[in-house]
Coordinates of C-alpha atoms in Angstrom, one line a residue:
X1 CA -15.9 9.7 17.3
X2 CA -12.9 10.2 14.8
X3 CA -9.5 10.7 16.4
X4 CA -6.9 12.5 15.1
X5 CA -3.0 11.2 15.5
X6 CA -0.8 13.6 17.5
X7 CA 2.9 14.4 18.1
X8 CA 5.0 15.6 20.8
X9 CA 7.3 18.5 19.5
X10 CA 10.1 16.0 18.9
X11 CA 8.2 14.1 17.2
X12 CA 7.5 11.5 19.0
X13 CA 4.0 9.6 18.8
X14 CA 1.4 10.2 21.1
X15 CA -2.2 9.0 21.5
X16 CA -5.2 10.3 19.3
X17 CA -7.1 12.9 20.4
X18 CA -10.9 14.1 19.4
X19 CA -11.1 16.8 16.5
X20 CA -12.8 19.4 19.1
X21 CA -9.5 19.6 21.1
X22 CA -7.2 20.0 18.3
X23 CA -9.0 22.8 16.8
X24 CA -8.6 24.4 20.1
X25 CA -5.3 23.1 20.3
X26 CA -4.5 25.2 16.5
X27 CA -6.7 28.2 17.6
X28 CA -4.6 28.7 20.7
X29 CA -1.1 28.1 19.1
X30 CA -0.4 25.2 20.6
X31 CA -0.2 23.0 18.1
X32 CA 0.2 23.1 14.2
X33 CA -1.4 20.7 11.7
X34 CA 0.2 18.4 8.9
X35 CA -0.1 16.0 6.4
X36 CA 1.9 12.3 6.1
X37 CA 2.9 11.0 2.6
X38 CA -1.1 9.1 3.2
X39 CA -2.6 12.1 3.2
X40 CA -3.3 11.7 6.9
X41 CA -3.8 15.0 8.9
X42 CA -2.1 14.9 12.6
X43 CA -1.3 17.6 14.6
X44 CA 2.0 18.4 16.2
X45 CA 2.3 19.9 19.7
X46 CA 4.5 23.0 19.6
X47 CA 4.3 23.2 23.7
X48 CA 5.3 20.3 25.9
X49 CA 2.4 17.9 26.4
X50 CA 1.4 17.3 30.3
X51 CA 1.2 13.5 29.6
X52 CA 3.3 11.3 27.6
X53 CA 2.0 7.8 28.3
X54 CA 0.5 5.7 25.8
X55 CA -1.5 3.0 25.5
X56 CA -1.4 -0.3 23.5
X57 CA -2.3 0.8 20.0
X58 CA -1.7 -2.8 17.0
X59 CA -2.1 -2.7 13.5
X60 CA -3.4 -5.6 11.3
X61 CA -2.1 -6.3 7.5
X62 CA -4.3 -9.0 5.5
X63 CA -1.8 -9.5 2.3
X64 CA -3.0 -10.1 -0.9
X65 CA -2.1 -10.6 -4.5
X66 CA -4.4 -7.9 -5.9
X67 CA -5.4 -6.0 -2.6
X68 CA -4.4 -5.6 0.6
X69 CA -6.3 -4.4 4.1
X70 CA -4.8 -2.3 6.8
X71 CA -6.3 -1.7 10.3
X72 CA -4.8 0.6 13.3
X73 CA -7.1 -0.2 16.5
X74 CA -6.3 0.6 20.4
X75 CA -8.8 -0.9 22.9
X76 CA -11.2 1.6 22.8
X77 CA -10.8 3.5 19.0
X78 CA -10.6 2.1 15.9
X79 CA -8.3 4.9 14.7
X80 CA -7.6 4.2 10.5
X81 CA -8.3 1.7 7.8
X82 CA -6.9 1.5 4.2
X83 CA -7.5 -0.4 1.0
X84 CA -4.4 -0.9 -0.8
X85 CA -4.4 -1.6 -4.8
X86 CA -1.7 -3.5 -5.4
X87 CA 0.4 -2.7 -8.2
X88 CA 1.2 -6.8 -9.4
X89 CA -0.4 -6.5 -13.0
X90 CA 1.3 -3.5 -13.9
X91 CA 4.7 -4.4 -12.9
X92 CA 4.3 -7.5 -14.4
X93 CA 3.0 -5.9 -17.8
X94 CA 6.1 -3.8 -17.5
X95 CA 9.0 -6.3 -16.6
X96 CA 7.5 -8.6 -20.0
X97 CA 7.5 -5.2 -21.7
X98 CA 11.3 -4.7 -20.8
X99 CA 12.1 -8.4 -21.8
X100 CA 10.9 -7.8 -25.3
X101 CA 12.9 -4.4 -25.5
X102 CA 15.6 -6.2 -24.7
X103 CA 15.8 -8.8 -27.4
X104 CA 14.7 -6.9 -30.3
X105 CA 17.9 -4.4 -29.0
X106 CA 20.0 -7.7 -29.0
X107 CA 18.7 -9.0 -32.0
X108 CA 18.9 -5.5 -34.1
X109 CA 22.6 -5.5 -32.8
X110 CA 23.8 -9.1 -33.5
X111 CA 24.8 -9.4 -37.1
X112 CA 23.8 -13.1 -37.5
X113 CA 25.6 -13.9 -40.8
X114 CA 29.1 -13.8 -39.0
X115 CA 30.6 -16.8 -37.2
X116 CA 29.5 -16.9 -34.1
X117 CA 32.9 -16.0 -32.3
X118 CA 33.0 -13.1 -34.5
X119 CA 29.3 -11.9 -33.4
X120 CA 28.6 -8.8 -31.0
X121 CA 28.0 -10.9 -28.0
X122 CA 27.9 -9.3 -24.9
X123 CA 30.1 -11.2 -21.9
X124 CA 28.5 -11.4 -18.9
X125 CA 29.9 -8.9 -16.3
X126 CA 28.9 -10.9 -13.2
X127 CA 26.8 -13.7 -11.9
X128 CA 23.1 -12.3 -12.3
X129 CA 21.7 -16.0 -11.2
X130 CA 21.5 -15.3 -7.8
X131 CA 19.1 -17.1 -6.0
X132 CA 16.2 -16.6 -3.2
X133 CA 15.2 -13.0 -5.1
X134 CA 12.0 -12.0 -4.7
X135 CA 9.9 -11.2 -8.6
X136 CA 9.5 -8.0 -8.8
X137 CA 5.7 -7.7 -9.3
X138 CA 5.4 -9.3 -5.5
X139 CA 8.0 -7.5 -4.3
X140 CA 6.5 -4.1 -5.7
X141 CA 3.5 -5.4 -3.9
X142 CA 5.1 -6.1 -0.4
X143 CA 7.0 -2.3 -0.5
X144 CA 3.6 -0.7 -0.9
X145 CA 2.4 -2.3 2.3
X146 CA 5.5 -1.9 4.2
X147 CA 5.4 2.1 3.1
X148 CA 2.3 2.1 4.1
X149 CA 3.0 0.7 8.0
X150 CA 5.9 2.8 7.8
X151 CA 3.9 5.9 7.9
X152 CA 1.3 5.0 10.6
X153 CA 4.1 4.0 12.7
X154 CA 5.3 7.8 12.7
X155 CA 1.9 9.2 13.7
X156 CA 0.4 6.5 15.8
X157 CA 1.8 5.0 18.6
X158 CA 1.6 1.6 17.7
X159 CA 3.4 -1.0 19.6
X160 CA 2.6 -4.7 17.8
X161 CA 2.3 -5.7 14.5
X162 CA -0.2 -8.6 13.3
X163 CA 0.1 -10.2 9.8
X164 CA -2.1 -13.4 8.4
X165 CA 0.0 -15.7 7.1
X166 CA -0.5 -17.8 4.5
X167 CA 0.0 -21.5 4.3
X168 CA -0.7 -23.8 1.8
X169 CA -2.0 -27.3 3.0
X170 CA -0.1 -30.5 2.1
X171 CA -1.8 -33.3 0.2
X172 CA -1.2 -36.4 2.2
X173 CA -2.9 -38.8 0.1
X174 CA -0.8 -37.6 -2.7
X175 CA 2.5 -40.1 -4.2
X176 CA 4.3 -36.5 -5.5
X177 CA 6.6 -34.6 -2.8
X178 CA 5.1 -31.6 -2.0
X179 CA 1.6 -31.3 -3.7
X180 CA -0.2 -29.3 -2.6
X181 CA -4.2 -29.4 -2.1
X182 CA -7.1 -26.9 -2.3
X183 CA -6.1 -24.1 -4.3
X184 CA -2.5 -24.8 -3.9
X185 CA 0.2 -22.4 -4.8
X186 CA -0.8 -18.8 -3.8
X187 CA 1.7 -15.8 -5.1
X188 CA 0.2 -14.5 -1.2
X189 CA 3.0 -16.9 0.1
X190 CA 5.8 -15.2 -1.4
X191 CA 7.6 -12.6 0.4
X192 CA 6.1 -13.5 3.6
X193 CA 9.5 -13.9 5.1
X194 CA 11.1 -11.0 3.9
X195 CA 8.7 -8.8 5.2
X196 CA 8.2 -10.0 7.9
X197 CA 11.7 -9.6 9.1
X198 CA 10.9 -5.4 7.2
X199 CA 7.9 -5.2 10.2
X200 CA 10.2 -6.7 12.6
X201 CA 12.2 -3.0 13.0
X202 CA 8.4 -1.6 13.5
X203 CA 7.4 -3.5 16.0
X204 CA 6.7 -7.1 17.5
X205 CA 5.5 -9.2 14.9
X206 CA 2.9 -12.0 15.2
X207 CA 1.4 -13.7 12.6
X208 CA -2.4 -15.2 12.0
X209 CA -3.9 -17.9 10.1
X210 CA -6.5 -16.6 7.7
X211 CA -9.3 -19.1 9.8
X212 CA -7.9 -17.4 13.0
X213 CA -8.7 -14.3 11.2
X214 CA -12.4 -15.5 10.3
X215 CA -13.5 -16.8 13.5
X216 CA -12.7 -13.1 15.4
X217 CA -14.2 -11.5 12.4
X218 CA -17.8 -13.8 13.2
X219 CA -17.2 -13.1 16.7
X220 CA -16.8 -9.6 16.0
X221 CA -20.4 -9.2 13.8
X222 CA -18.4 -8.0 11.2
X223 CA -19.5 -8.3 7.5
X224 CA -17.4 -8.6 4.9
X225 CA -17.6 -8.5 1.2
X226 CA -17.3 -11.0 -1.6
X227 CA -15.9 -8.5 -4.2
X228 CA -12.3 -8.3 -3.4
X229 CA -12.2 -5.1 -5.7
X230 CA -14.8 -2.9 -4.2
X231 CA -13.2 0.1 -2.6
X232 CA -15.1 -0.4 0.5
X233 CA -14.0 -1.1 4.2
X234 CA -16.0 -4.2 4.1
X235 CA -13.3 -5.8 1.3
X236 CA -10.6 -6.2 2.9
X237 CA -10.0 -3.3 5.8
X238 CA -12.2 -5.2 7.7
X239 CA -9.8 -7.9 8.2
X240 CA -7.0 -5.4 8.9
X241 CA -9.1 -4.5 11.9
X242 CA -9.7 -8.0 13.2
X243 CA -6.3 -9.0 13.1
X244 CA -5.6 -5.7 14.7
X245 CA -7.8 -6.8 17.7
X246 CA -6.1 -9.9 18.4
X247 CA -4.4 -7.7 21.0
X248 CA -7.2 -7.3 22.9
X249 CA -9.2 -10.4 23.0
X250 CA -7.9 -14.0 23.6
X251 CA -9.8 -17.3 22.7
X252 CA -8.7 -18.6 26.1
X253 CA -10.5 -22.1 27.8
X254 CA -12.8 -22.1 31.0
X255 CA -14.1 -24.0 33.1
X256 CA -17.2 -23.6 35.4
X257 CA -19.3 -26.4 36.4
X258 CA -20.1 -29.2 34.4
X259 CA -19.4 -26.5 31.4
X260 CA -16.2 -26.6 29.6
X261 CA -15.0 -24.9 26.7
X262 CA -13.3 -21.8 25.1
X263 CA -13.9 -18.5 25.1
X264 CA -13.4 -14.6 23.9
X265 CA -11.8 -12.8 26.7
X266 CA -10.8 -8.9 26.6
X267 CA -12.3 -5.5 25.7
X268 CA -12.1 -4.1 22.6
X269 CA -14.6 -1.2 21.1
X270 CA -14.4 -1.2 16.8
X271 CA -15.8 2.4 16.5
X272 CA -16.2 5.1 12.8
X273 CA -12.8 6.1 11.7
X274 CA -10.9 7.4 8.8
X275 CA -10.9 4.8 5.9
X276 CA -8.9 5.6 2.6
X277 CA -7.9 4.0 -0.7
X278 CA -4.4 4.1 -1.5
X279 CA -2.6 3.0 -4.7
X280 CA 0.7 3.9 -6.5
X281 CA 0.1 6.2 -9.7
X282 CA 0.3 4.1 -12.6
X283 CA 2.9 6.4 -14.6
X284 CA 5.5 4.7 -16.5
X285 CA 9.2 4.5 -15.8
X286 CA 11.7 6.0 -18.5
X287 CA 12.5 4.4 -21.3
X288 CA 15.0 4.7 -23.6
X289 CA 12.4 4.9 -26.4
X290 CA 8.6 3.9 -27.7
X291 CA 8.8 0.0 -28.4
X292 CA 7.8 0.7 -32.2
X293 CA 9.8 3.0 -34.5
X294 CA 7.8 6.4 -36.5
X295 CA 8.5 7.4 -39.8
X296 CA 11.6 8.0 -40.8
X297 CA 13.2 5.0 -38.3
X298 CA 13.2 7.7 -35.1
X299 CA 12.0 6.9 -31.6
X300 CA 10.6 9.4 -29.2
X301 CA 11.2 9.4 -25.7
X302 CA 9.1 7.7 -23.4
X303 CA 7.8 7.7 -20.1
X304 CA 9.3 9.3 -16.4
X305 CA 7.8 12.1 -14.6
X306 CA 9.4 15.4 -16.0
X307 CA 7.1 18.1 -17.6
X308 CA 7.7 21.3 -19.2
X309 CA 5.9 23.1 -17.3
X310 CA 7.1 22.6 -13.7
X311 CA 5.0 20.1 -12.5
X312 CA 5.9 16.6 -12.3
X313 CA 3.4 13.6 -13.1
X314 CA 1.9 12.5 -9.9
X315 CA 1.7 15.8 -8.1
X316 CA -1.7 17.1 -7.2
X317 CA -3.2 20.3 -8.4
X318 CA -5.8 21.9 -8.8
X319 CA -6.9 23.3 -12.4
X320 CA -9.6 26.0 -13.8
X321 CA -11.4 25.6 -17.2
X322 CA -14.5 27.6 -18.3
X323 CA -15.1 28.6 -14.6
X324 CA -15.0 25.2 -13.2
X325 CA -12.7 23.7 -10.8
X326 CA -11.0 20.4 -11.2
X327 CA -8.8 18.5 -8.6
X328 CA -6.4 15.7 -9.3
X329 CA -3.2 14.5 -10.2
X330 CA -0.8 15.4 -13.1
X331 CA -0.5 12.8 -15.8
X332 CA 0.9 14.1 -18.7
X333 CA 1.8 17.5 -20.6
X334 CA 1.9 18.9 -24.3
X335 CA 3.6 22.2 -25.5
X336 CA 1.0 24.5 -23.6
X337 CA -1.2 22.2 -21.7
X338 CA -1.2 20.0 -18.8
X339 CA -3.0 16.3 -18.1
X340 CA -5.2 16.1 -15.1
X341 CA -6.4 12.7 -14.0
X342 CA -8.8 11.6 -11.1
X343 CA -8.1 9.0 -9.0
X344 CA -8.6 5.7 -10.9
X345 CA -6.5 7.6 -13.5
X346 CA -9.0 8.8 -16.0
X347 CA -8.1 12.1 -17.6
X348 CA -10.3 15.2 -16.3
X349 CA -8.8 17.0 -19.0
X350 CA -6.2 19.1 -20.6
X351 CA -5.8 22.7 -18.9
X352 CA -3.2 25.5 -20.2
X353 CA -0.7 25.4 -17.9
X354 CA -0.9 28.9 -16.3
X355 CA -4.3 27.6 -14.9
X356 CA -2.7 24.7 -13.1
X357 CA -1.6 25.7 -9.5
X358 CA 0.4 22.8 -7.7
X359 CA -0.8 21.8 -4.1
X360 CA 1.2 19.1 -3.4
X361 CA 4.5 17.6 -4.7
X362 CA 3.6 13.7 -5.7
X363 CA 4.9 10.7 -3.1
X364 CA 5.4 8.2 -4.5
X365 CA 1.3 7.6 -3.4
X366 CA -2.2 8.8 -4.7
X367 CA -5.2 8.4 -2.1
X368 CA -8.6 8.5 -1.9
X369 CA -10.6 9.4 1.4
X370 CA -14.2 7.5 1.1
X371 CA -16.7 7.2 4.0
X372 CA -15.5 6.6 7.3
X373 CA -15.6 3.0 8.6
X374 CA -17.9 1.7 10.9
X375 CA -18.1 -1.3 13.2
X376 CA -20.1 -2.4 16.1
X377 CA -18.8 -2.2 20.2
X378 CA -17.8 -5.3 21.7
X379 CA -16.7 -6.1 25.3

């Protein structure tokens, strides 16, 4: 049974309730729904609630390079899941794009005939080789997670905060300092650190080892997918929801007899709950100008989120053509029309602008709700 999240009037988290009860809840005016940055519906309580207690409630992050799962579980509700593209190509792309910019501006300025004391040079105005910065295509990567936790955390009452690490093994048999084996280097590792001192304001932290990870998974009859990409729960949610019920169950030792061992202890119930994708909108930053000149040696501008029609790139509308109905998000604009784009960003099409009614100012996010998760009951 799908919970929905629920606030105190102050806004404080409470537990989940079942859908049945908050439609009362809204019928009666007792409470009054919402929606989070995820596109998450909650309800918030506009009378004092007769109970405030609340129950241990974890959330589990398995990192990636590419993709990243999120789990929220309490001991007898598995109460959200997310697939997270990560956005490392296409801050990567950018920041090589932005180098190149760079030097043909610096190379289009320096007039290389003249001495080279005589030359436009730009003096440094401070030491930009600073040390222990993180890139930014894995820092891009590690924000998108963190805004992610960020949100749950004001909707679900959640208490601790489990995230698989990842460490590389060290070659013994190797002469070099350091070598790695296996795969080796993983751009996973980076950032660990800083965000895990980011989760540590959230909640307490504790951190997993991707076997820990794979041994509750088996124990939990959970399956899990080989294509990393699929926008399924199976891809990488499912691991969010493991580590998530590493608060629950313990591989503890017993004894008993001649019998020795270890063994899952604890009660945890993996039930159907709300899973959605969730990605940043690929628009472009603004630049100063296109990389290649038109005719006549001008540059047009390029890129940012301004319109001319009052609706910014990345807000979702809705838009009529011939009698249809199309839903998505803004992506671009001419003179008279407006660009409409679905989810993986693929243009619906170009609507006159009087026909396009915004229904939500854009977040920063874009998500996609697919079919809820399900897992199997374990005690």
């Amino acid at each position: 049974m799908l919970r929905v999240p629920v606030l105190s009037p102050d806004g404080t988290p409470l537990m989940p309730t079942k859908a049945s009860r908050v439609r009362r809840w809204i019928s009666d005016g007792k409470a009054v729904g919402k929606f989070n940055d995820l596109g998450q519906f909650y309800v918030q309580l506009l009378v004092k609630s007769s109970d405030t207690k609340t129950q241990s409630v974890s959330v589990g992050i398995d990192p990636g390079k590419h993709f990243s799962g999120i789990g929220v579980q309490s001991s007898k509700y598995t109460l959200f899941t997310a697939h997270l593209e990560l956005p490392f190509k296409k801050v990567r792309e950018r920041m090589n794009n932005r180098r190149m910019m760079r030097r043909g501006r610096r190379g289009r300025r320096i007039n290389r005939k003249l001495p080279f004391h005589l030359r436009a040079h730009r003096q440094k105005l401070f030491s930009n080789r600073k040390q222990g910065k993180l890139p930014p295509s894995i820092k891009a990567n590690r924000q998108l997670e963190l805004r992610v936790i960020q949100q749950l955390c004001k909707v679900f009452p959640i208490t601790d905060i489990y995230f698989e690490y990842v460490k590389a093994d060290v070659d013994l048999t190797s002469g070099r300092k350091g070598a790695k084996s296996g795969k080796g280097f993983s751009a996973v590792m980076v950032g660990q650190k800083w965000m895990l001192k980011q989760l540590e304001k959230l909640g307490n932290v504790h951190t997993i080892y991707g076997w820990q990870t794979s041994n509750l998974r088996k124990h939990l009859r959970l399956d899990k997918s080989k294509n990393k990409s699929k926008q399924t729960a199976s891809s990488h949610a499912v691991d969010g929801v493991t580590l998530a019920c590493y608060q629950f169950l313990e591989y503890k030792a017993h004894c008993s007899g001649n019998n020795h061992g270890h063994i899952w202890q604890g009660n945890v119930t993996i039930t159907a709950c709300q899973f959605m994708v969730i990605k940043r909108p690929p628009i472009s930053r603004r630049q100063l100008h296109l990389m290649l000149p038109i005719k006549g040696g001008k540059r047009r501008k390029y890129g940012g989120t301004v319109t001319r029609h009052n609706i910014r790139k990345g807000d979702f509308v809705k838009a009529i053509k011939a009698g249809k109905v199309f839903y998505g998000w803004c992506s671009g604009d001419t003179a008279k029309q407006v660009s409409v784009s679905n989810f993986d960003w693929k243009r619906l099409g170009q609507f006159t602008a009087s026909k396009v009614v915004l229904l939500q100012r854009s977040t920063g996010l874009i998500c996609k709700q697919e079919a809820d998760f399900v897992g199997a009951t374990v005690c």
